[in-house]
Short mmCIF file of C-alpha atoms in Angstrom, two decimals:
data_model
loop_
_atom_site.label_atom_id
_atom_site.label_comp_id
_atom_site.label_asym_id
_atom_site.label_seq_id
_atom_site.Cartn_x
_atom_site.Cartn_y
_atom_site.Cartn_z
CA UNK W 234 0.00 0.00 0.00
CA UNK W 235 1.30 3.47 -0.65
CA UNK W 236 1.82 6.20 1.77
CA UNK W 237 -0.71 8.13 0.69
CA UNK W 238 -3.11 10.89 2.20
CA UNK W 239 -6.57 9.43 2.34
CA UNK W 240 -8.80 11.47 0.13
CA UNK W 241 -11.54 12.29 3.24
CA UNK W 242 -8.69 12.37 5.76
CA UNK W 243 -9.72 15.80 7.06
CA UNK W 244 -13.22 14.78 7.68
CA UNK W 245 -14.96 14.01 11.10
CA UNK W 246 -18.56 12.71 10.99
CA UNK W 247 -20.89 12.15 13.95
CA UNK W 248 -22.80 9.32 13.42
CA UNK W 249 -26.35 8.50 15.36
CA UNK W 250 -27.70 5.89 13.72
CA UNK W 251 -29.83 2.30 13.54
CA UNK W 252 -29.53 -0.68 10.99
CA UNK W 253 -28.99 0.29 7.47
CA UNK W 254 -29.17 3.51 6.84
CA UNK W 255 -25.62 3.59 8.69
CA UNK W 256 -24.51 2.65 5.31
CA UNK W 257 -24.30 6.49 4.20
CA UNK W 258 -21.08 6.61 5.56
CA UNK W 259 -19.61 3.20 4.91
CA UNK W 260 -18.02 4.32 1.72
CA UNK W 261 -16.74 7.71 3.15
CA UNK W 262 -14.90 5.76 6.02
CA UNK W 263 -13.65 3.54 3.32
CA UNK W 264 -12.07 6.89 1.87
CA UNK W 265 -10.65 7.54 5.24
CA UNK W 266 -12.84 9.63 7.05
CA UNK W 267 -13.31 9.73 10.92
CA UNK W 268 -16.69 8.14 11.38
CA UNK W 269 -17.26 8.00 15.57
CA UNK W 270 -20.97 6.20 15.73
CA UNK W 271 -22.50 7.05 18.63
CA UNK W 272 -24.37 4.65 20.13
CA UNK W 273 -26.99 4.48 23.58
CA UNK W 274 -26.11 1.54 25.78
CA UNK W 275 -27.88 -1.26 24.06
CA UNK W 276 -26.11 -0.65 21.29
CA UNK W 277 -27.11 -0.72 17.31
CA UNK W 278 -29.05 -4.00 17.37
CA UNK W 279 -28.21 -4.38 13.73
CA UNK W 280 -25.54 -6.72 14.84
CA UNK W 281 -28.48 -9.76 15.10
CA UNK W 282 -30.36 -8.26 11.94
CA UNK W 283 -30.74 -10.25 8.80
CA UNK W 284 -28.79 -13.21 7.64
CA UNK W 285 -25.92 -14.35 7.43
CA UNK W 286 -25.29 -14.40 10.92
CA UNK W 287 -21.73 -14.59 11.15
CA UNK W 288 -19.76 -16.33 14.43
CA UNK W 289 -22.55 -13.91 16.62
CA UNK W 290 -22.36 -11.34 14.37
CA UNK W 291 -24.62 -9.89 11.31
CA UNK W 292 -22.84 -9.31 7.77
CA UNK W 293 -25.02 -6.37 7.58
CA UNK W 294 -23.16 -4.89 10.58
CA UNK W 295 -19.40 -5.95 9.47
CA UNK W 296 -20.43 -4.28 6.24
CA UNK W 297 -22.38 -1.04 6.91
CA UNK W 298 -20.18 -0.29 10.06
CA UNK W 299 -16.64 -1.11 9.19
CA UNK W 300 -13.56 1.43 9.16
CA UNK W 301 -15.74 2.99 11.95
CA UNK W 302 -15.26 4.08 15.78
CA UNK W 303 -17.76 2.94 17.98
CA UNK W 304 -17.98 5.03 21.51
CA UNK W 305 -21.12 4.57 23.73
CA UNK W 306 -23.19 7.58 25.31
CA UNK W 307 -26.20 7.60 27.23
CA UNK W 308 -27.97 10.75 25.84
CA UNK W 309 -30.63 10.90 28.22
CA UNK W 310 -28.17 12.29 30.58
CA UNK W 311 -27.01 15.99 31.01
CA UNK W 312 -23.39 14.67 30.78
CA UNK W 313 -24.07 12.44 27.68
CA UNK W 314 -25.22 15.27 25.73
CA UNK W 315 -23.20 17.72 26.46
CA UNK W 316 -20.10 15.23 25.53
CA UNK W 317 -21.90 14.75 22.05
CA UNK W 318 -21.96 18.41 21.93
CA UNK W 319 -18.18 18.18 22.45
CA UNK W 320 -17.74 15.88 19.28
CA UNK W 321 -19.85 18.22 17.13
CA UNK W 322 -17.61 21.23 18.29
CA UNK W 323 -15.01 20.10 16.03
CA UNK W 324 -16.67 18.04 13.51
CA UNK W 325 -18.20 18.29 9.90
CA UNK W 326 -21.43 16.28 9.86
CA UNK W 327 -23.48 14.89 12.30
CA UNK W 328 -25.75 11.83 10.81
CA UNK W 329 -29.26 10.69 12.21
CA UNK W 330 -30.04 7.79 10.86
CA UNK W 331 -33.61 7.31 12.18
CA UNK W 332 -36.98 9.20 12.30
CA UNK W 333 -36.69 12.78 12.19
CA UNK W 334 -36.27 14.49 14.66
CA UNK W 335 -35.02 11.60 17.69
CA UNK W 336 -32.10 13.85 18.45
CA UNK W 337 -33.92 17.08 18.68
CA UNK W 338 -35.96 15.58 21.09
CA UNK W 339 -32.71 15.09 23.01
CA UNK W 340 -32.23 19.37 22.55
CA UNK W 341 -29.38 17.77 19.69
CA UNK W 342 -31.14 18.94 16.96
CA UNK W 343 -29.45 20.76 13.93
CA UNK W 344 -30.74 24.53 15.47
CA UNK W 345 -28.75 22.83 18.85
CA UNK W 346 -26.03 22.08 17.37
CA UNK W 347 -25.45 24.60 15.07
CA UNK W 348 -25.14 26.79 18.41
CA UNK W 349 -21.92 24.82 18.99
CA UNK W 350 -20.24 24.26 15.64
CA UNK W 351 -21.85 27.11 13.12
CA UNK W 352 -20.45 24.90 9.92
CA UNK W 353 -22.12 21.72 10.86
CA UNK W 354 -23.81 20.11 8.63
CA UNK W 355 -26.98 17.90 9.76
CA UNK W 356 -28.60 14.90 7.11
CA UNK W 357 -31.33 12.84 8.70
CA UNK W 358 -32.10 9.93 6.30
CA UNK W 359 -35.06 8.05 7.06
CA UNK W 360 -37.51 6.05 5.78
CA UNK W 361 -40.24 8.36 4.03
CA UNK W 362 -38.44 11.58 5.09
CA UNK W 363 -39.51 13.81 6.74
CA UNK W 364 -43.03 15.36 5.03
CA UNK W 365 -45.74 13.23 3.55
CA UNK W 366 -48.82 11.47 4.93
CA UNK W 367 -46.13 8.31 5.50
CA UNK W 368 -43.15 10.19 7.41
CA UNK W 369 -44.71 8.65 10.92
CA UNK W 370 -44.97 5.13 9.42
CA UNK W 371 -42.47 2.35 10.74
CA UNK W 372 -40.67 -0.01 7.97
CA UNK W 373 -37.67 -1.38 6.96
CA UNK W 374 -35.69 -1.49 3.77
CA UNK W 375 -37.51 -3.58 1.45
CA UNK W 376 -40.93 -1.22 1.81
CA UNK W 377 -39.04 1.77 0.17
CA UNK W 378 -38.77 -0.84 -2.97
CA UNK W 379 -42.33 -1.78 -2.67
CA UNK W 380 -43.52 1.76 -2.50
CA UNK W 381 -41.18 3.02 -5.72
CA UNK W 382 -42.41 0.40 -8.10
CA UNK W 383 -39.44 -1.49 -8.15
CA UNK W 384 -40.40 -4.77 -6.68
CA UNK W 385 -43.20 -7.08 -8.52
CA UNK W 386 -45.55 -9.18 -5.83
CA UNK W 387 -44.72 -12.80 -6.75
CA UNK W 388 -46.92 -16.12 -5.89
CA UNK W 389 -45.99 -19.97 -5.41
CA UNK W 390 -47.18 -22.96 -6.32
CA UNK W 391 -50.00 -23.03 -3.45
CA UNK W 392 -51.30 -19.26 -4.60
CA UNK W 393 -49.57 -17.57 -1.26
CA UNK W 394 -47.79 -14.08 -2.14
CA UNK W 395 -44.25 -13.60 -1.47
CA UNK W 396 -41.38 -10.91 -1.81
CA UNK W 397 -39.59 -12.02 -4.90
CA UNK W 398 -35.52 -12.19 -5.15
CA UNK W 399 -34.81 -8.74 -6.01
CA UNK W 400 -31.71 -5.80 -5.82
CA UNK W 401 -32.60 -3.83 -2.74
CA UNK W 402 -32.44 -0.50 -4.32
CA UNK W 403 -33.67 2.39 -1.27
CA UNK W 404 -30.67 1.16 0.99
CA UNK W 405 -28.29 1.00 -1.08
CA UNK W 406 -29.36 4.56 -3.57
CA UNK W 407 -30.18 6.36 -0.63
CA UNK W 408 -25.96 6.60 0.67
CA UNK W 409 -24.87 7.71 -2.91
CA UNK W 410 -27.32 11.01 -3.25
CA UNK W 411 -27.27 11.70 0.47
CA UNK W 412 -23.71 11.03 0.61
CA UNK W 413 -23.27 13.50 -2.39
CA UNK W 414 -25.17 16.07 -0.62
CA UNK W 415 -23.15 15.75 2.26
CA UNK W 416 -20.09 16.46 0.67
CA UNK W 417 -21.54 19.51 -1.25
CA UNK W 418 -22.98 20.84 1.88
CA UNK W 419 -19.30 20.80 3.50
CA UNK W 420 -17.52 22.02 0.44
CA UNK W 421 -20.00 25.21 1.04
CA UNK W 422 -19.49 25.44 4.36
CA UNK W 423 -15.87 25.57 4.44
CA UNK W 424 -15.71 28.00 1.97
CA UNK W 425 -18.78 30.12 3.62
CA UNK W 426 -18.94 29.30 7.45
CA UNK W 427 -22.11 28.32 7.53
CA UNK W 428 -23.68 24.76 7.63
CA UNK W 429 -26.94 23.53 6.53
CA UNK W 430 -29.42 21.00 7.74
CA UNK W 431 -30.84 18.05 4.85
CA UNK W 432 -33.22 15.24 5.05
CA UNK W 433 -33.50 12.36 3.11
CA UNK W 434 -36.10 9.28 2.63
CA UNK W 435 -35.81 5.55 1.37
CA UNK W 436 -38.36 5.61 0.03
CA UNK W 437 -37.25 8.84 -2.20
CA UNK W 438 -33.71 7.74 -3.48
CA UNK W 439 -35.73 4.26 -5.31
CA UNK W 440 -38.05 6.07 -6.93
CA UNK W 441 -35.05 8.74 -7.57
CA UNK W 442 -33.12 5.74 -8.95
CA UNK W 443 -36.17 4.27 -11.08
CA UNK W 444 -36.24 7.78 -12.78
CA UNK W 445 -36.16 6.35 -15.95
CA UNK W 446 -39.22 4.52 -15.76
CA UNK W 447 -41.24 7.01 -14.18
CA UNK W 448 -40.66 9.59 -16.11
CA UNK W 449 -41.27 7.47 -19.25
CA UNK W 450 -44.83 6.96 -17.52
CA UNK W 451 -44.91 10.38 -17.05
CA UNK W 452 -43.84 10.55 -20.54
CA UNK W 453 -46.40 7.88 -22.21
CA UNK W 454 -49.04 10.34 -20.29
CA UNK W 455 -48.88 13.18 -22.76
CA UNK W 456 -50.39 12.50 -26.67
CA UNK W 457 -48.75 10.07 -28.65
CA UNK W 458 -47.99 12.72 -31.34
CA UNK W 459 -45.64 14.49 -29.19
CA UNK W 460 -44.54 11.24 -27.28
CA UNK W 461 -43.12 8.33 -29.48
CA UNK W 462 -40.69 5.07 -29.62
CA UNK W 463 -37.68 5.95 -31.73
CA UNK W 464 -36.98 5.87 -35.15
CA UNK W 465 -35.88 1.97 -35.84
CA UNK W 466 -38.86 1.25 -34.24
CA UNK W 467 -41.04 3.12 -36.32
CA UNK W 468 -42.17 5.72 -33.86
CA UNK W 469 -44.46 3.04 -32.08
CA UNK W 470 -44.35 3.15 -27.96
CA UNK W 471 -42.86 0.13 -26.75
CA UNK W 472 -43.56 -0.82 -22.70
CA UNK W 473 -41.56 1.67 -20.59
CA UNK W 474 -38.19 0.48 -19.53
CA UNK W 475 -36.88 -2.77 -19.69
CA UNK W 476 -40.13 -4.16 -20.04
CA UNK W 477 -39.96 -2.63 -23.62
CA UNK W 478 -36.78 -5.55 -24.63
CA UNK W 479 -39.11 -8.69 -24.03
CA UNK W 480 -39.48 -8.74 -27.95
CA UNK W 481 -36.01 -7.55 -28.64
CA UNK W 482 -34.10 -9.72 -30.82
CA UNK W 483 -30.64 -8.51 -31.89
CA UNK W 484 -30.55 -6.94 -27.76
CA UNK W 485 -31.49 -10.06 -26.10
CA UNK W 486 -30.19 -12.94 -23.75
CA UNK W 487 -29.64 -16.37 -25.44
CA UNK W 488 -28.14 -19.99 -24.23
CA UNK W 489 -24.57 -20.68 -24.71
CA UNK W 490 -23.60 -23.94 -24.63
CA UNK W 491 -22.88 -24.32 -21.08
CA UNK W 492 -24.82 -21.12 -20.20
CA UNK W 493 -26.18 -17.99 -21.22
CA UNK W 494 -25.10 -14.67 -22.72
CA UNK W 495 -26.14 -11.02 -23.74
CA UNK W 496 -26.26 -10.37 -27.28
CA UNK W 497 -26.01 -6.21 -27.93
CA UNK W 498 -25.70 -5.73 -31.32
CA UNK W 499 -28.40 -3.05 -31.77
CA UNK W 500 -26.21 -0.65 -34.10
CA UNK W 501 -26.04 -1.92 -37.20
CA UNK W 502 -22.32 -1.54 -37.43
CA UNK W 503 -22.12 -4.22 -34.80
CA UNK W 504 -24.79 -6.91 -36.22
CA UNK W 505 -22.64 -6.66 -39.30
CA UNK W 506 -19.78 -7.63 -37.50
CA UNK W 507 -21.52 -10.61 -36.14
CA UNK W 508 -22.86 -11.90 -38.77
CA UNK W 509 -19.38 -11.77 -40.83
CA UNK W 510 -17.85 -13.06 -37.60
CA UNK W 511 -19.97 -16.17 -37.96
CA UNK W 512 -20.40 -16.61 -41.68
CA UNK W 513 -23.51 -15.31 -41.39
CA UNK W 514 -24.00 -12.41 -43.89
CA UNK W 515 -26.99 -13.90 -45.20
CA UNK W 516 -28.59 -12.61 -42.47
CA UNK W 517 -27.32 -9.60 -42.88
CA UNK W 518 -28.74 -8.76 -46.28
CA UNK W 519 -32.16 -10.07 -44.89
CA UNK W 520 -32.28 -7.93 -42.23
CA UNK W 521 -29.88 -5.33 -42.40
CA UNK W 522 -31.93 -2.95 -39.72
CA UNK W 523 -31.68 0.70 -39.12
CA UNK W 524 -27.72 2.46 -38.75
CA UNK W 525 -28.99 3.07 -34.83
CA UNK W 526 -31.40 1.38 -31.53
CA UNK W 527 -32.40 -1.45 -33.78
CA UNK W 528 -33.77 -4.35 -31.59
CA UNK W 529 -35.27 -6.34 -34.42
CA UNK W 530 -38.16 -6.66 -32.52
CA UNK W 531 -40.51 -9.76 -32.40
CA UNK W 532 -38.46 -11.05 -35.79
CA UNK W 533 -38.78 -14.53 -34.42
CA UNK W 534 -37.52 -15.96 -37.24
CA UNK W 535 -33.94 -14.20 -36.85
CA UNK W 536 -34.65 -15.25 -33.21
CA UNK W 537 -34.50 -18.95 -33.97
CA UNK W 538 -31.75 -18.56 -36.15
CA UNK W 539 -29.58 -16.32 -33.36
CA UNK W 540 -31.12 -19.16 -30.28
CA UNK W 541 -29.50 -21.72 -32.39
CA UNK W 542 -26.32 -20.04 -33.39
CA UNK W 543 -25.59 -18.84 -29.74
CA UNK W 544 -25.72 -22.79 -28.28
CA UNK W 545 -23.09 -23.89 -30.61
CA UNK W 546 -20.56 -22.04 -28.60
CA UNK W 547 -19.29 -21.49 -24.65
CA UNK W 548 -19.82 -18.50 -23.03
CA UNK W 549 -16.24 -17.77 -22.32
CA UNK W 550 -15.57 -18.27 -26.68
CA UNK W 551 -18.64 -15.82 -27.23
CA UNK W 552 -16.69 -13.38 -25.03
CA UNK W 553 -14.20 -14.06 -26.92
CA UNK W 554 -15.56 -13.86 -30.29
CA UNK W 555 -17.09 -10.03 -28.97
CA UNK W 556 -13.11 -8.81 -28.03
CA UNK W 557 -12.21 -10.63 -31.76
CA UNK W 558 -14.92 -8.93 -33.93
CA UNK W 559 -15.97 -6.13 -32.26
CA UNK W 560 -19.68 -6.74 -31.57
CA UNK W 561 -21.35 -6.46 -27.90
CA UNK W 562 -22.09 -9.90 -25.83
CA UNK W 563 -21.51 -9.80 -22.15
CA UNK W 564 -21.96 -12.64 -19.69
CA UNK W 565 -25.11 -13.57 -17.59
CA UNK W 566 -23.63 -14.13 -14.00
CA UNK W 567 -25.29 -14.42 -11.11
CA UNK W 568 -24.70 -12.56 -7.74
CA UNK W 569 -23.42 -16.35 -6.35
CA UNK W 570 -21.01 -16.77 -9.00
CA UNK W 571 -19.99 -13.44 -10.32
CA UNK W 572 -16.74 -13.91 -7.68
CA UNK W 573 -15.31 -16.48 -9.96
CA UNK W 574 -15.72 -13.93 -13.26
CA UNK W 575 -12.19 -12.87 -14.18
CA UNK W 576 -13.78 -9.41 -14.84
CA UNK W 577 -14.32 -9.65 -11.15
CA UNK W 578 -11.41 -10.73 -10.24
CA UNK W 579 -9.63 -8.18 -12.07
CA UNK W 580 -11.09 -5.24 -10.75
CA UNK W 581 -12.51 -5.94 -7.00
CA UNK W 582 -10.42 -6.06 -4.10
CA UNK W 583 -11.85 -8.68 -1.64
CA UNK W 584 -11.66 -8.03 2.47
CA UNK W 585 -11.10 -11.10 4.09
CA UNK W 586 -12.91 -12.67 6.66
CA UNK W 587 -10.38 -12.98 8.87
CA UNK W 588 -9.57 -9.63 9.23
CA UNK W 589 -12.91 -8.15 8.87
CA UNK W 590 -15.21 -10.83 10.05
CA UNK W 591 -16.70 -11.48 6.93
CA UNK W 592 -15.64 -11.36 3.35
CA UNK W 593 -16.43 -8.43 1.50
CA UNK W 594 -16.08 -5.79 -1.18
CA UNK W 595 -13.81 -3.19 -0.85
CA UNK W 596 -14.61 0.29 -2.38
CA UNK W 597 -15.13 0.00 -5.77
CA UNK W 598 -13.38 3.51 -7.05
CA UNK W 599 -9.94 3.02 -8.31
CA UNK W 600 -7.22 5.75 -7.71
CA UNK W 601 -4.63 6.21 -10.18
CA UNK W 602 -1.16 5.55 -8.65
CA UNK W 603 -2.35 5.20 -5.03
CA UNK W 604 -4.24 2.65 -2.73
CA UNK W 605 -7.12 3.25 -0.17
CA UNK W 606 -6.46 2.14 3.56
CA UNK W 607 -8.03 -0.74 4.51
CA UNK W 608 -10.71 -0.27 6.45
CA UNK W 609 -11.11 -1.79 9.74
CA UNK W 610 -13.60 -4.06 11.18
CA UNK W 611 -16.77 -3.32 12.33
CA UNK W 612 -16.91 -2.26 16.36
CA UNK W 613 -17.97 -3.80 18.82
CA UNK W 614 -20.18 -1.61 20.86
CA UNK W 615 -18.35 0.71 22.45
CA UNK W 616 -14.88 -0.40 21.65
CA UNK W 617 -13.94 3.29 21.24
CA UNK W 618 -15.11 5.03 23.49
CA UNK W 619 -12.08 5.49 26.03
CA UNK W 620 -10.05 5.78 22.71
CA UNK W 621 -12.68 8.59 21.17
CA UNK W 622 -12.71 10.31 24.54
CA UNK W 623 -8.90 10.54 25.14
CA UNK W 624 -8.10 11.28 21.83
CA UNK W 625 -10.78 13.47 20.31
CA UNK W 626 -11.91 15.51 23.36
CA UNK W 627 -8.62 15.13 25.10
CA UNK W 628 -10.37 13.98 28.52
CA UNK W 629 -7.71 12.31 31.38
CA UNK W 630 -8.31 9.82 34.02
CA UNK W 631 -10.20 11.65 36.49
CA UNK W 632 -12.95 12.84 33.97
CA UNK W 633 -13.28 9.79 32.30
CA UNK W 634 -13.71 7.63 36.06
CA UNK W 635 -16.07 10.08 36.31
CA UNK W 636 -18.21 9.71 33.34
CA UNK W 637 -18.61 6.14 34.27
CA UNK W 638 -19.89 6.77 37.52
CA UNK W 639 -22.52 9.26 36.35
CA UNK W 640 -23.64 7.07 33.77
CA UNK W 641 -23.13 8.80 31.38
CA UNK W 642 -20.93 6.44 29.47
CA UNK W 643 -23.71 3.26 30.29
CA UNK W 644 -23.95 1.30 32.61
CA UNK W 645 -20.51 -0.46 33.41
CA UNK W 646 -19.49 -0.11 29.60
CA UNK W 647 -15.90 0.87 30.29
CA UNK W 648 -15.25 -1.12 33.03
CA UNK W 649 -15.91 -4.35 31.13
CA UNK W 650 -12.87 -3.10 28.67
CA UNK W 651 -10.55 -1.81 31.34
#
C-alpha cells in the first residue's frame, strides 16, 4: 500500500444511527474519514439483523459499520449530551439515521447544534423523510422498494404471495445522493462558514433511482404525437423500460452452450460484424436494420436462427468472439457466481474474513497511482469510546472515572474493557 493521504482524511462525521441507513457513511470511512458512531447503551441492534449471521455477528453490521469508531453515550443524561456536543464542536457532519427528529428531542437537533459548531452540517435519512402522509410510518428497507415500483408481488405454487428475489435499491441509492449532498454541503461550508441542515427518505432515493421509468410513464401520459418510440422502431411506444426488450431480438439474452449470454448488437455496425464473424452475412442482407437502436423486434424468425447459433458455442468463446470482432455480448452471471468472473477478479479487491469478520467488497473507485487504507472491522459496541474520549476531546483519568460513575458512558461499559 502506498503512503498516501486518504482522500476524506480531514473529515470528522458524527454518526447517530440504527440498521442500514448507517450505510451512508460506509463508503466515506472507506475513503478515510473519521466516522465516531455514537451509540446508547444497548447498542445498534443491527448486529443480530438479517442473515448471514456470522460467528454472533450480522454481515449487515461488518459491512455497513466497518472502518468505523464505535464510543457509547447515554444521551438521556445531562453529561451524555453535552459530551456529544463536544464531538460536534469540532466536527463536519453529524448523521441521524432514524426518524426525524429523535435527536432534537434530546435538545441535539441541527438549530442545537449549530449553536456549537456554526459549519455543521446535519442529514437525517429516514424512511419516508420527513413530510408526507407516510413520514410517521415504521418499515424497513424492502418497503421503500415496494412503495417506488421497483419490486413485482410474486406467488408460489400453493397461490400464497411472497417478496420475490430482487436488488434492494432504497438502501443501497439512498448513501450515494445523500452522501453526495453531504459532501456539497461541507464544500460550502468551508468556503462560507455556515452549515446547513438536509433530510433524506428511502423511500425517495428508489423512486429517484427508477427515474427512468417514471418519467417514461410520465412521458407515455402526454399524446402520442408528441410522445413516441424511436426511429428503428417506427415511432411506435414500446412498454416503458426494460419491459420494452421482451421482444427484442438482436438486444437479447440467449443460451450458450454451457450457459447464457447477452447479445447487444443493436447498431447496425455491430450486427454486421456478427454476422461476418460467424459466416452469417446472409442474415445480414435479410435484415440489415436501421444504422442506430435497432432491436429487431418480435423477428422470431432471426430469433431462432440467433437461439440456435448462440448454443453452438461457450460462453467464455462468445466473449471471446465479442473482443475478436468487435460486436457487444456480455456474460449472464449471477450474484453467487460473479466472484469467480475474471472481470471480477480483475477489478474488486476482496476483504477477508479474517480480518474483517466477513468477506467483503472493498470500495469500488480506483485511484490512479495510489491505494485506499483498509478499512477496519466493524466495532464492537463501544470499543472506542475510552479511545474517542482521550483522543478526540482530550479527557484524562479523572474525567473519564467520572463519566462512568454518572452514567453517562452506560452502565458499566468501560469497566468491562478496562
Amino acid at each position: 500500500m502506498s503512503d498516501c493521504h486518504p482522500p476524506l482524511a480531514d473529515l470528522r462525521i458524527i454518526e447517530s444511527s440504527l440498521l442500514g441507513p448507517a450505510a451512508l457513511t460506509t463508503c466515506f470511512a472507506d475513503l478515510g474519514a473519521e466516522v465516531i458512531k455514537v451509540e446508547s447503551p444497548a447498542g445498534d441492534y443491527i448486529r443480530e439483523m438479517t442473515w448471514p449471521i456470522i460467528e454472533g455477528t450480522s454481515l449487515m453490521h461488518y459491512h455497513l459499520n466497518r472502518g468505523k469508531k464505535s464510543m457509547v453515550l447515554d444521551l438521556k443524561t445531562e453529561e451524555g449530551r453535552e459530551i456529544y456536543k463536544e464531538l460536534v464542536k469540532d466536527a463536519d457532519v453529524v448523521v441521524e439515521t432514524m426518524r426525524p427528529g429523535a435527536l432534537a428531542r434530546l435538545g441535539l437537533g441541527f438549530e442545537d447544534l449549530r449553536k456549537v459548531n456554526p459549519e455543521i452540517v446535519f442529514i437525517n435519512i429516514s424512511g419516508y423523510g420527513a413530510t408526507g402522509p407516510y413520514q410517521r410510518m415504521p418499515s424497513h428497507g424492502i418497503a421503500y422498494d415496494t412503495w417506488a415500483g421497483a419490486v413485482t408481488p410474486a406467488y408460489d405454487e400453493e397461490g400464497f404471495c411472497y417478496i420475490p428475489e430482487h436488488i434492494s435499491v432504497g438502501i443501497a441509492a439512498a448513501p450515494f445522493f445523500g452522501g453526495l449532498a453531504m459532501l456539497a454541503g461541507v464544500l460550502r461550508a468551508r468556503e462560507t462558514g455556515v452549515g446547513c441542515e438536509m433530510e433524506l427518505g428511502q423511500s425517495d432515493a428508489a423512486a429517484f433511482f427508477d427515474w427512468y421509468r417514471i418519467e417514461s410513464h410520465m412521458a407515455y401520459a402526454r399524446p402520442e404525437d408528441v410522445v413516441t418510440g424511436n426511429k428503428a422502431d417506427g415511432y411506435k411506444r414500446r412498454p416503458v423500460g426494460t419491459a420494452g426488450m421482451k421482444m427484442g431480438v438482436r438486444y437479447q439474452l440467449y443460451e450458450s452452450a454451457d450457459g447464457h449470454v447477452l447479445f447487444m448488437a443493436s447498431e447496425q455496425a455491430f450486427w454486421k460484424n456478427f454476422c461476418e464473424g460467424v459466416g452469417r452475412m446472409d442474415l445480414f442482407e435479410k435484415w440489415p436494420g436501421s444504422r442506430y437502436a435497432d432491436h429487431a423486434p418480435g423477428n422470431r424468425e432471426l430469433q431462432a436462427e440467433l437461439r440456435d447459433i448462440f448454443r453452438t458455442r461457450t460462453s467464455q468463446e462468445w466473449l471471446q468472439f465479442s473482443s475478436d470482432v468487435n460486436t457487444p455480448i456480455a456474460p449472464v452471471n449471477t450474484s453467487a457466481n460473479i466472484v469467480d468472473d475474471p472481470q471480477f477478479k480483475a477489478r474488486f479487491k476482496i476483504l477477508p474474513h479474517e480480518e474483517h469478520g466477513a468477506d467483503m467488497l472493498a470500495f469500488p473507485v480506483h485511484f490512479a497511482g495510489e491505494e485506499l487504507p483498509v478499512p477496519s472491522r466493524a466495532p464492537t459496541v463501544g470499543q472506542h469510546t475510552e479511545e474517542v474520549l482521550r483522543d478526540v476531546l482530550g479527557y484524562g483519568d479523572n474525567r473519564i472515572q467520572s463519566l462512568r460513575e454518572s452514567g453517562a458512558l452506560g452502565p458499566g461499559q468501560l469497566k468491562q474493557q478496562a
